[in-house]
Short mmCIF file of C-alpha atoms and ligand atoms in Angstrom, two decimals:
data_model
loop_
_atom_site.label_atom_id
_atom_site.label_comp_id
_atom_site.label_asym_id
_atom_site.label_seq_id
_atom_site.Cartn_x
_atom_site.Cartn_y
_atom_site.Cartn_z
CA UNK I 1 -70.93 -74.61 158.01
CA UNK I 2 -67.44 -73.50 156.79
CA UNK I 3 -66.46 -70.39 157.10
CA UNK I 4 -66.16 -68.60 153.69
CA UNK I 5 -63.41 -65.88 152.63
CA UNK I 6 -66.61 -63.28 153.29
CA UNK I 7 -67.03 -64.19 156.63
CA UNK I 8 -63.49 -63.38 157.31
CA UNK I 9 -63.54 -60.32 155.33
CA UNK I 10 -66.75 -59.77 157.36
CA UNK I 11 -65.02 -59.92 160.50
CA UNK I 12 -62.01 -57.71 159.86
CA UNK I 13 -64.11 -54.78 158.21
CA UNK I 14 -66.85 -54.96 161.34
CA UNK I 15 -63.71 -54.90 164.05
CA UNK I 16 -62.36 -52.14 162.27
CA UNK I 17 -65.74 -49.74 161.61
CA UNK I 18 -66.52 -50.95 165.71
CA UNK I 19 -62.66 -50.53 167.05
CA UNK I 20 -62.81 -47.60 169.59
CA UNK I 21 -66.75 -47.33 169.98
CA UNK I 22 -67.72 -48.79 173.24
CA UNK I 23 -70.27 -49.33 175.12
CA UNK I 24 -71.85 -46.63 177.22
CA UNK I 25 -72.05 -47.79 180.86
CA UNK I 26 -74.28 -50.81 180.18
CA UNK I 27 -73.35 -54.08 181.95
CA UNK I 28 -72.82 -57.29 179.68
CA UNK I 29 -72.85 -60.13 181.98
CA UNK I 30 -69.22 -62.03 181.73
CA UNK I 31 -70.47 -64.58 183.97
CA UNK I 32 -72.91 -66.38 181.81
CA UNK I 33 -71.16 -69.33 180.36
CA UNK I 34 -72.19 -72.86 177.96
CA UNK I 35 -71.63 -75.16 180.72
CA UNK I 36 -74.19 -73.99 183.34
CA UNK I 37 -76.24 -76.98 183.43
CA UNK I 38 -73.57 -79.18 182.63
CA UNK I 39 -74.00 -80.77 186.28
CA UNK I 40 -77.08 -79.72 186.96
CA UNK I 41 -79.53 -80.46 184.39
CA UNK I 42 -77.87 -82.38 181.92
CA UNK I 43 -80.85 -83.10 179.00
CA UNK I 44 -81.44 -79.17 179.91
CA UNK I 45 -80.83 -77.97 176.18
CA UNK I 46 -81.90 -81.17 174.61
CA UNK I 47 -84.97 -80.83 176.09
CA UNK I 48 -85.74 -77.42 174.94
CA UNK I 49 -84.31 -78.34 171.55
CA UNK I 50 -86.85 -81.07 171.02
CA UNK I 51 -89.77 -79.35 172.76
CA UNK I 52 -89.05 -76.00 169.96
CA UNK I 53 -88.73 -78.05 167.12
CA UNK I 54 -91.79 -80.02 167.80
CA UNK I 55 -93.65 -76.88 167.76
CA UNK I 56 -91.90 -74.93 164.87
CA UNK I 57 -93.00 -78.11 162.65
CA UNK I 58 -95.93 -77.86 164.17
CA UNK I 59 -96.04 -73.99 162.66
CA UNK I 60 -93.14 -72.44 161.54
CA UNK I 61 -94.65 -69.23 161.88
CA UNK I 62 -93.69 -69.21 165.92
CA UNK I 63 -90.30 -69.35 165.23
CA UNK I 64 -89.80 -65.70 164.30
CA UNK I 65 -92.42 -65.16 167.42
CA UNK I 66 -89.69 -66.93 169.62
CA UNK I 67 -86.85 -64.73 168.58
CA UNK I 68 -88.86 -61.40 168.81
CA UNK I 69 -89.82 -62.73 173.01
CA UNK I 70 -85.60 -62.50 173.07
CA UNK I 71 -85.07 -59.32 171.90
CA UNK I 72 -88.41 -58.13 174.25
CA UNK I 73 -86.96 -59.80 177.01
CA UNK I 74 -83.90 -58.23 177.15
CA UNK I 75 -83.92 -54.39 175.72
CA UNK I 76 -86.37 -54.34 179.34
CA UNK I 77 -84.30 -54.62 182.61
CA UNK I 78 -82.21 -56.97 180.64
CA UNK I 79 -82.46 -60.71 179.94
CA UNK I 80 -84.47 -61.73 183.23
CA UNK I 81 -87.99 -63.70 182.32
CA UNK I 82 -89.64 -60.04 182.54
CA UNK I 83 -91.32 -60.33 179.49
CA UNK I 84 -93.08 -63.38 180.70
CA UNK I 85 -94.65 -62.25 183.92
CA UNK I 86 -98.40 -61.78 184.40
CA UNK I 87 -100.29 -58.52 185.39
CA UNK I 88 -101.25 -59.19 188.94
CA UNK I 89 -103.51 -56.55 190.94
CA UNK I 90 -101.88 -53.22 191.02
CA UNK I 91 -99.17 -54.02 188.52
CA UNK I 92 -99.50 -53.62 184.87
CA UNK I 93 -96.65 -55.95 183.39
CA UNK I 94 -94.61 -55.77 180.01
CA UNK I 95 -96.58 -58.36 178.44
CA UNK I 96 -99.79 -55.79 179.24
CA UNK I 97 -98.11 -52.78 177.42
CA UNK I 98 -98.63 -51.72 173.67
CA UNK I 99 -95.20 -52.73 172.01
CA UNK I 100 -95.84 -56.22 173.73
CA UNK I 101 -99.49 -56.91 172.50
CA UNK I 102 -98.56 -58.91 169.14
CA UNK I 103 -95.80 -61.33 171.11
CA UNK I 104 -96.38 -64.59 171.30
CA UNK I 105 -94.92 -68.23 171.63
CA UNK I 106 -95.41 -67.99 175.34
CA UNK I 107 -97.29 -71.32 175.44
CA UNK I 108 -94.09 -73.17 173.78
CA UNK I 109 -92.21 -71.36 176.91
CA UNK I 110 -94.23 -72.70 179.55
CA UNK I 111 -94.53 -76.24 177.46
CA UNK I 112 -90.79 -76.59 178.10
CA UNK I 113 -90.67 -75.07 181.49
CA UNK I 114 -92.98 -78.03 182.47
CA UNK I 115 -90.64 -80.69 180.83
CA UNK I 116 -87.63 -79.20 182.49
CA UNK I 117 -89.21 -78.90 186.65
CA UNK I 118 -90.48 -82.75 185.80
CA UNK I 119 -86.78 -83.51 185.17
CA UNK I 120 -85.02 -81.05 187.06
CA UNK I 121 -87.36 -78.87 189.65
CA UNK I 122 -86.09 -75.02 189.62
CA UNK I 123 -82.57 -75.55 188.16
CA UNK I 124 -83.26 -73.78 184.78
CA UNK I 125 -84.27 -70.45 184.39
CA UNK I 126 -87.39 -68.67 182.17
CA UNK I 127 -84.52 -65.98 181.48
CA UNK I 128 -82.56 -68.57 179.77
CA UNK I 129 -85.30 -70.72 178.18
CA UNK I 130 -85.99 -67.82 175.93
CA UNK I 131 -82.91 -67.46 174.85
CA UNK I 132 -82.17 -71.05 174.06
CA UNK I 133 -85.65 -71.23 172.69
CA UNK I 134 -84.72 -68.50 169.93
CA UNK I 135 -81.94 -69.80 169.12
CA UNK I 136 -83.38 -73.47 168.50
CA UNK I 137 -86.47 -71.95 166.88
CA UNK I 138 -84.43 -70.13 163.92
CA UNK I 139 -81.72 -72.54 163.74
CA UNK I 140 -84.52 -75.27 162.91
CA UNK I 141 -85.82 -72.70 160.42
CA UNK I 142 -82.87 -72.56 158.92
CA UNK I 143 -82.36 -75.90 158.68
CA UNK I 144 -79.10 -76.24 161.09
CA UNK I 145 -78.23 -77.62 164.11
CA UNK I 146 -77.40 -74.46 166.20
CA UNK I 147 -76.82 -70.90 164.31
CA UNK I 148 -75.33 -69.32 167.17
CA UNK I 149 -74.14 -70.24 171.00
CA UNK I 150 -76.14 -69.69 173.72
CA UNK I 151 -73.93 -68.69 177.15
CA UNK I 152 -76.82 -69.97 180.28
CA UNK I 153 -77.14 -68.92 184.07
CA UNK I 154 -79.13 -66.30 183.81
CA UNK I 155 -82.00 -65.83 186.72
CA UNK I 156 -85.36 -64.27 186.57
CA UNK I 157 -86.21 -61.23 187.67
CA UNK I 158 -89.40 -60.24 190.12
CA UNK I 159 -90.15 -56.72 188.27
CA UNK I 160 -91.98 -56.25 185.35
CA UNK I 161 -93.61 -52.71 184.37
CA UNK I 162 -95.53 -52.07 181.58
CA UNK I 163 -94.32 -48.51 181.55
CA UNK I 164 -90.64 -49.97 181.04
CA UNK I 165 -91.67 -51.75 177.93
CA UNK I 166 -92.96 -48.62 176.53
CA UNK I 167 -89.76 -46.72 177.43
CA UNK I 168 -87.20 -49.37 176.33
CA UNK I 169 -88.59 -50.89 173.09
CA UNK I 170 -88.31 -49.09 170.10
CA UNK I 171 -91.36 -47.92 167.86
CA UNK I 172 -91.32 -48.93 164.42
CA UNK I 173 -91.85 -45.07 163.70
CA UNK I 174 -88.13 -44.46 165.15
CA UNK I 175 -85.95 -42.76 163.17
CA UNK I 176 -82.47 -43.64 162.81
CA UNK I 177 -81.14 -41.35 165.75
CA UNK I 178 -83.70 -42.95 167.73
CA UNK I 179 -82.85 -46.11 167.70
CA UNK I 180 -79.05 -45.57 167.57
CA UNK I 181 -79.48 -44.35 171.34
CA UNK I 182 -82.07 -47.12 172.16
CA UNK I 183 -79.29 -49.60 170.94
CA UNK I 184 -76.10 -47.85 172.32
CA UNK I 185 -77.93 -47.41 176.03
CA UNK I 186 -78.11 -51.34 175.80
CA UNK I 187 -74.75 -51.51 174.81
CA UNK I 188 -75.27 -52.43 171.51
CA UNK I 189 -73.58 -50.51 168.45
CA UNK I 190 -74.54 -49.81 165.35
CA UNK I 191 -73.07 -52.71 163.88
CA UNK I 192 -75.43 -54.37 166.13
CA UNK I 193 -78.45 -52.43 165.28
CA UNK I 194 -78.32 -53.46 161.40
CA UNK I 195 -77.31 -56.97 162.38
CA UNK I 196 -80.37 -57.51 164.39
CA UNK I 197 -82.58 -55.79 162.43
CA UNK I 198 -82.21 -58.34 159.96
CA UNK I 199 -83.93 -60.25 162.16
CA UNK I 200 -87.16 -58.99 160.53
CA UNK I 201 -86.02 -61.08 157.54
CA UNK I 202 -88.47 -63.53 159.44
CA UNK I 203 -92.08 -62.97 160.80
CA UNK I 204 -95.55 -60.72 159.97
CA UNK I 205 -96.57 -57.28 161.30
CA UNK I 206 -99.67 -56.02 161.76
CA UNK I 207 -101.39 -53.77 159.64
CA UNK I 208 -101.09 -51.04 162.43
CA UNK I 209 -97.30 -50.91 162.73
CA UNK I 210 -96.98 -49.40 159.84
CA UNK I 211 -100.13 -47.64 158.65
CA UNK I 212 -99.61 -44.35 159.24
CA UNK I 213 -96.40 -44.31 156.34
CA UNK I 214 -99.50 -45.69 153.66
CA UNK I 215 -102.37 -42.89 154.80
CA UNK I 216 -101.22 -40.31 157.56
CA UNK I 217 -97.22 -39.99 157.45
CA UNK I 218 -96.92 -36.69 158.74
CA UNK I 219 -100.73 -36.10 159.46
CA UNK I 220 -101.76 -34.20 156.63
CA UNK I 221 -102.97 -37.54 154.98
CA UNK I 222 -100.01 -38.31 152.92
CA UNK I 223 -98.13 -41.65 152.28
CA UNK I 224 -93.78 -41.76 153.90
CA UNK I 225 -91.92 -40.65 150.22
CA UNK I 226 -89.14 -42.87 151.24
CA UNK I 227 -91.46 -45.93 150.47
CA UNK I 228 -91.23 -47.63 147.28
CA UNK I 229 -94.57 -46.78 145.18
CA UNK I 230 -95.44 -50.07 143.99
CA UNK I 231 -94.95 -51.53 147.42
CA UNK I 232 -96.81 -48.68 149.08
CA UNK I 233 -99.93 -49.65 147.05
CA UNK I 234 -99.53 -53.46 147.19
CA UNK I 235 -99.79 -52.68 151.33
CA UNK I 236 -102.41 -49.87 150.95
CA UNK I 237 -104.38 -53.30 148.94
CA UNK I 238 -103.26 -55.39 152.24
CA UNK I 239 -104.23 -52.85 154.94
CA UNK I 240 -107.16 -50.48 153.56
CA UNK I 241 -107.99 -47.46 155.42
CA UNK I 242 -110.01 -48.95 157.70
CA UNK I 243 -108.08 -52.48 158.13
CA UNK I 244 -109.44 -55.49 160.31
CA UNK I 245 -107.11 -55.34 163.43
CA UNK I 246 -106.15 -59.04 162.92
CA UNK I 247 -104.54 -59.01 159.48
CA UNK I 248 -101.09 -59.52 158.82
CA UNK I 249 -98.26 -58.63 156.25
CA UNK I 250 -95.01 -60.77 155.89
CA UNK I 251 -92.19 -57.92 156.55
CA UNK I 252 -89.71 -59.73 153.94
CA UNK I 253 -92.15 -60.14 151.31
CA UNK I 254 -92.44 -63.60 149.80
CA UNK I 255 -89.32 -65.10 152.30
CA UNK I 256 -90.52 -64.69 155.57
CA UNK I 257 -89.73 -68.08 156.84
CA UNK I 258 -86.13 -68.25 155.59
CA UNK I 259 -83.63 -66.83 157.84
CA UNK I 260 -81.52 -65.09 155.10
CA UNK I 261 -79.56 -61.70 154.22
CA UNK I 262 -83.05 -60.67 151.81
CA UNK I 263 -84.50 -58.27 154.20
CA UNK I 264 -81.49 -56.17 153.44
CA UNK I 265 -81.77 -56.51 150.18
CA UNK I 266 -85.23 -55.03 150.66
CA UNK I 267 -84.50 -52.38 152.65
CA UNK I 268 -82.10 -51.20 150.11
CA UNK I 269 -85.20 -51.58 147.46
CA UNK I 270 -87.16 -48.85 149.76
CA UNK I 271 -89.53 -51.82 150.61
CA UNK I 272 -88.50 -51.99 154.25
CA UNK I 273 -91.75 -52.34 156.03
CA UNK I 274 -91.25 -50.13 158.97
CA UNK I 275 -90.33 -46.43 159.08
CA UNK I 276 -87.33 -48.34 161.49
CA UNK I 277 -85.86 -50.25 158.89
CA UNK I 278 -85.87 -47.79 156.30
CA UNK I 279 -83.99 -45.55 158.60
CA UNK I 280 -80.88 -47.45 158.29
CA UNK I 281 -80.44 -45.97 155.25
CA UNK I 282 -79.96 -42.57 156.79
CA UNK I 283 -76.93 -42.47 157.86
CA UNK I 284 -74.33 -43.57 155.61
CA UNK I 285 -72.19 -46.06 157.75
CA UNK I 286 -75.41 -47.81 158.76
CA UNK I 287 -76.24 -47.71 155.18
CA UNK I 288 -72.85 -49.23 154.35
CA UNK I 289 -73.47 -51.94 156.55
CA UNK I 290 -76.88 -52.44 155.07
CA UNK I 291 -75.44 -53.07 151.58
CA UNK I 292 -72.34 -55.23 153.44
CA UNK I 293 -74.49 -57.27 155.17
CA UNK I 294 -76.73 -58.65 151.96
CA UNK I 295 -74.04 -61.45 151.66
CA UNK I 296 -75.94 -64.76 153.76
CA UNK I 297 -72.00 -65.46 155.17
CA UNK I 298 -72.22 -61.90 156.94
CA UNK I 299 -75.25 -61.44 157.97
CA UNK I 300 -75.29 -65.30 159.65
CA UNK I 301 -71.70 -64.11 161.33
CA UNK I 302 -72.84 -60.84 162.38
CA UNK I 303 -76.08 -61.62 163.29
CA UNK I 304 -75.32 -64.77 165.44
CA UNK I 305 -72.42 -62.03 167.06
CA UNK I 306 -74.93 -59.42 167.87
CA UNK I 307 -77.57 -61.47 168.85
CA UNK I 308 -74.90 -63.35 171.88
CA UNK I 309 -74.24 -59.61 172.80
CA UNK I 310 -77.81 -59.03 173.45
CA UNK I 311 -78.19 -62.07 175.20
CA UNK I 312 -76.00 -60.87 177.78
CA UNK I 313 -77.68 -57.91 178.71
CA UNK I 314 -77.35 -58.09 182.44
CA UNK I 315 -80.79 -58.43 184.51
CA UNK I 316 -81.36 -57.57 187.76
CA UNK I 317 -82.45 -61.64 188.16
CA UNK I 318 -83.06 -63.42 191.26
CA UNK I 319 -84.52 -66.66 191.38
CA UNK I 320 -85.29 -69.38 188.95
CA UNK I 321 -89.12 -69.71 188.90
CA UNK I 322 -91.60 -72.32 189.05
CA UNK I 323 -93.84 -71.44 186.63
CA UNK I 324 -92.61 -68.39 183.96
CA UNK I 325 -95.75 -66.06 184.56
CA UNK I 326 -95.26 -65.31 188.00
CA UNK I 327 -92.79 -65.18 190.28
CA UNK I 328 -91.88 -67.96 193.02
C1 HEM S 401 -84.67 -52.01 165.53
C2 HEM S 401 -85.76 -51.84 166.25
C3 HEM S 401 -86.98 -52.70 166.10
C4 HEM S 401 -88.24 -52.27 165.91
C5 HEM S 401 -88.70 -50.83 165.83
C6 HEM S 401 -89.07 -53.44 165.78
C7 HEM S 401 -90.45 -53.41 165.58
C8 HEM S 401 -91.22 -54.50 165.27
C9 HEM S 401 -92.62 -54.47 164.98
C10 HEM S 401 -93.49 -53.22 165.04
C11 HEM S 401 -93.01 -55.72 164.64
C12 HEM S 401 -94.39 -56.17 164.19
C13 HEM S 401 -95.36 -56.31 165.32
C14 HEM S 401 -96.74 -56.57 164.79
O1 HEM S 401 -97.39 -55.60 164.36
O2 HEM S 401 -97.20 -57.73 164.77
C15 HEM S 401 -91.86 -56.55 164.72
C16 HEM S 401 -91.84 -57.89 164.44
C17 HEM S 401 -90.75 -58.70 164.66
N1 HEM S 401 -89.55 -58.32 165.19
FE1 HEM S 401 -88.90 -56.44 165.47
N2 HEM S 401 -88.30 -54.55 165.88
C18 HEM S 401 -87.01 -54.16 166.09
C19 HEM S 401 -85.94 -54.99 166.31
C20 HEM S 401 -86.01 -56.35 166.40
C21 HEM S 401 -84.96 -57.21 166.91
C22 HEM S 401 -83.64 -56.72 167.47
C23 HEM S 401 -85.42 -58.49 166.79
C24 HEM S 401 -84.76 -59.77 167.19
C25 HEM S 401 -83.46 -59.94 167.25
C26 HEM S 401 -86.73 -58.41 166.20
C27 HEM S 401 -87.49 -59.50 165.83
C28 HEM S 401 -88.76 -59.42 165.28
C29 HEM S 401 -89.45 -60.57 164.72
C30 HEM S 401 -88.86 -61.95 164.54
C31 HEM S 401 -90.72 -60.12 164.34
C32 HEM S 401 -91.85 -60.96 163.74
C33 HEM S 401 -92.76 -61.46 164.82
C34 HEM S 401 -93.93 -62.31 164.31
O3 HEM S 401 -93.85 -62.86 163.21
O4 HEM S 401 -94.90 -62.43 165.05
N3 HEM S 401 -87.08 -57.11 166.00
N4 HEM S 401 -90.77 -55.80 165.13
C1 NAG S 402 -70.45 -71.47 184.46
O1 NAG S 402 -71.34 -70.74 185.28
C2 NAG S 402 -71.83 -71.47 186.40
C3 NAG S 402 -72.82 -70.58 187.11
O2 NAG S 402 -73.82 -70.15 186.26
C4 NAG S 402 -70.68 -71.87 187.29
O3 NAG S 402 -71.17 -72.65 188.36
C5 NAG S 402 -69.68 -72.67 186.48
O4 NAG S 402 -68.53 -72.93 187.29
C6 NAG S 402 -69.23 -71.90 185.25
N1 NAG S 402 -68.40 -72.77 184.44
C7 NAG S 402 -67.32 -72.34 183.82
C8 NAG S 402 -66.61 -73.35 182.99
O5 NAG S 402 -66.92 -71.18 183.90
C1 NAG S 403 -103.69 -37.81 160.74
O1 NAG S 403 -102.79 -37.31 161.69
C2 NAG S 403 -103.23 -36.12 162.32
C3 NAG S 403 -102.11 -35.62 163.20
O2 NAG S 403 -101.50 -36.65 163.93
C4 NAG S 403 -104.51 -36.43 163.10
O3 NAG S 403 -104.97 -35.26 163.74
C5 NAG S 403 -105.56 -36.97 162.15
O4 NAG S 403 -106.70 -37.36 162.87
C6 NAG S 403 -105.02 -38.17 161.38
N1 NAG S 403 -105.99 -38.57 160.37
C7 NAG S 403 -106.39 -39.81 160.26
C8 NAG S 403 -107.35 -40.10 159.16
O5 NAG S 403 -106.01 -40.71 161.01
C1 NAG S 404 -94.51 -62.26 145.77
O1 NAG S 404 -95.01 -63.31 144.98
C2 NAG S 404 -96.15 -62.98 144.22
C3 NAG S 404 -96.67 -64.23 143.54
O2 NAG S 404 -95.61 -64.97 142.99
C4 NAG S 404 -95.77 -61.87 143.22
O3 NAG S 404 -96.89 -61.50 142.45
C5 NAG S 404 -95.25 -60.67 143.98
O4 NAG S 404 -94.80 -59.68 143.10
C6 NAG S 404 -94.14 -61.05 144.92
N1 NAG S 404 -93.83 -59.91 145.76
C7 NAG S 404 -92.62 -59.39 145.84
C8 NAG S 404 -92.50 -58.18 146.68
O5 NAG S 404 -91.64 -59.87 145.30
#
């Protein structure tokens, strides 16, 4: 894709709202680079590119399922193969915890992890299958090659705690102070906060994510007054009071398998889906950014920016494992 005038309008208005914020004490790894497997496992990438697409034609619907593993992976003890780890006998992992219990595209995880040891045994991490894995997933969605780069050599970690999901991943209930802090002790500004929200431009929730704003907002059986009417009823129709646990609304309504700048465009509209994404219209820079990032040019640069930063969350990573759900 070329880069349009917008995208380098985009760039010089995001460096200058960012200049002077930094990070708060969180470690990006530096050392995580595009040629990690160079040497080592050549058809690495290729192979997880083909094994991803395979299964997003399959069912598109995993490819929003892929990214949202990413962003799991990493806001816990960083991007380590955490998320991925089973519950064993006195240990209650991520994957076990209440934010985790709607992931899923695990199986297309371990599908390529067995590829990759029958080619190249314990050279390529779980940590950095995800990643690649998301990035494949939407860029085949999209319908390009690769919408962002994907620095390797990270190694998985040997700790997972379901408690440490809870504590690290935000609730859709957040409000915008909330998940400003969530964001900023990752390292990740509010630039990147509205960026990667937009990532909910793709995918369903479930009907209990975001009940409460239809029936019980502030428990005195009330609806959230920040929600648009006509949408609140269309979901109240979707979810009724007493909703079957499996049933699912798309969060951009009517585009929730393009990758696109629309879910801002909704969120403006008051028909953000979770109390979360309305919240970026609370505080007026993160608003800002909102409207900014509507253009597809912007929100594909900023989004493919933020979503490298978060890939570099550092992990506490050890090993590369046999097998993704449990450790060597
Ligand atoms: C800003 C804070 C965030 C909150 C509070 C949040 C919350 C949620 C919730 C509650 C769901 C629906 C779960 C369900 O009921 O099935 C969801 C889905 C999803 N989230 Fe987020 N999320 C956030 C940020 C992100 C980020 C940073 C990404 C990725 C970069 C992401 C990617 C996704 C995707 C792709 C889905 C759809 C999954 C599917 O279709 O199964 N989210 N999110
Ligand atoms: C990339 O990182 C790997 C370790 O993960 C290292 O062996 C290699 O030398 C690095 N390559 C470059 C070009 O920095
Ligand atoms: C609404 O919320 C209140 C306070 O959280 C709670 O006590 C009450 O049971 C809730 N009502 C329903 C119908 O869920
Ligand atoms: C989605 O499409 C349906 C059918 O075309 C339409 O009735 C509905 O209003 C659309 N929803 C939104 C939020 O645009």
């Amino acid at each position: 894709m070329r880069p349009s005038f917008s995208v380098v309008l985009a760039t010089i208005l995001v460096a200058a709202t960012t200049a002077g914020v930094c990070s708060a004490g969180v470690e990006l790894s530096p050392e995580l680079n595009e040629s990690s497997y160079l040497l080592s496992c050549p058809s690495a990438e290729q192979i997880v590119k083909e094994v991803t697409q395979a299964a997003v034609q399959r069912n598109p619907a995993v490819a929003p399922k892929l990214l949202r593993l990413h962003f799991h992976d990493c806001f816990v003890r960083g991007c380590d193969g955490s998320i991925l780890l089973n519950s064993t006998p006195g240990n209650k992992a991520e994957k076990d915890a209440p934010p985790s219990l709607t992931l899923g595209g695990y199986e297309i995880i371990d599908e390529i992890k067995t590829k990759l040891e029958e080619r190249c045994p314990q050279v390529v991490s779980c940590a950095d299958i995800v990643a690649l894995a998301a990035r494949d997933a939407v860029s085949f969605l999209h319908g390009s090659y690769s919408l962002w780069p994907v620095p390797t050599g990270r190694k998985d970690g040997r700790i997972s705690r379901a408690e440490e999901a809870v504590a690290n991943i935000p609730s859709p209930f957040s409000d915008f102070a909330t998940l400003r802090r969530r964001f900023q002790s990752k390292g990740l500004d509010v630039v990147d906060l509205v960026a990667l929200s937009g990532a909910h431009t793709i995918g369903v929730s479930h009907c209990e994510s975001f009940a409460k704003r239809l029936y019980n907002f502030t428990g005195k059986g009330d609806a959230d007054p920040s929600l648009d009417k006509r949408y609140a009823d269309f979901l109240r129709r979707k979810c009724p009071p007493k909703f079957n646990n499996g049933v699912t609304v798309e969060m951009d309504p009517n585009s929730s398998l393009s990758f696109d700048s629309h879910y801002y465009q909704v969120v403006e509209q008051h028909m953000g889906l979770f109390r979360s994404d309305a919240a970026l219209l609370e505080d007026s820079t993160s608003a800002w950014l909102v409207d900014f990032m509507r253009n597809d040019d912007v929100f594909l640069a900023k989004f493919a920016h933020s979503v490298v930063k978060m890939g570099r969350i550092a992990g506490d990573g050890v090993e590369i494992r046999k097998h993704c759900w449990v450790v060597n």
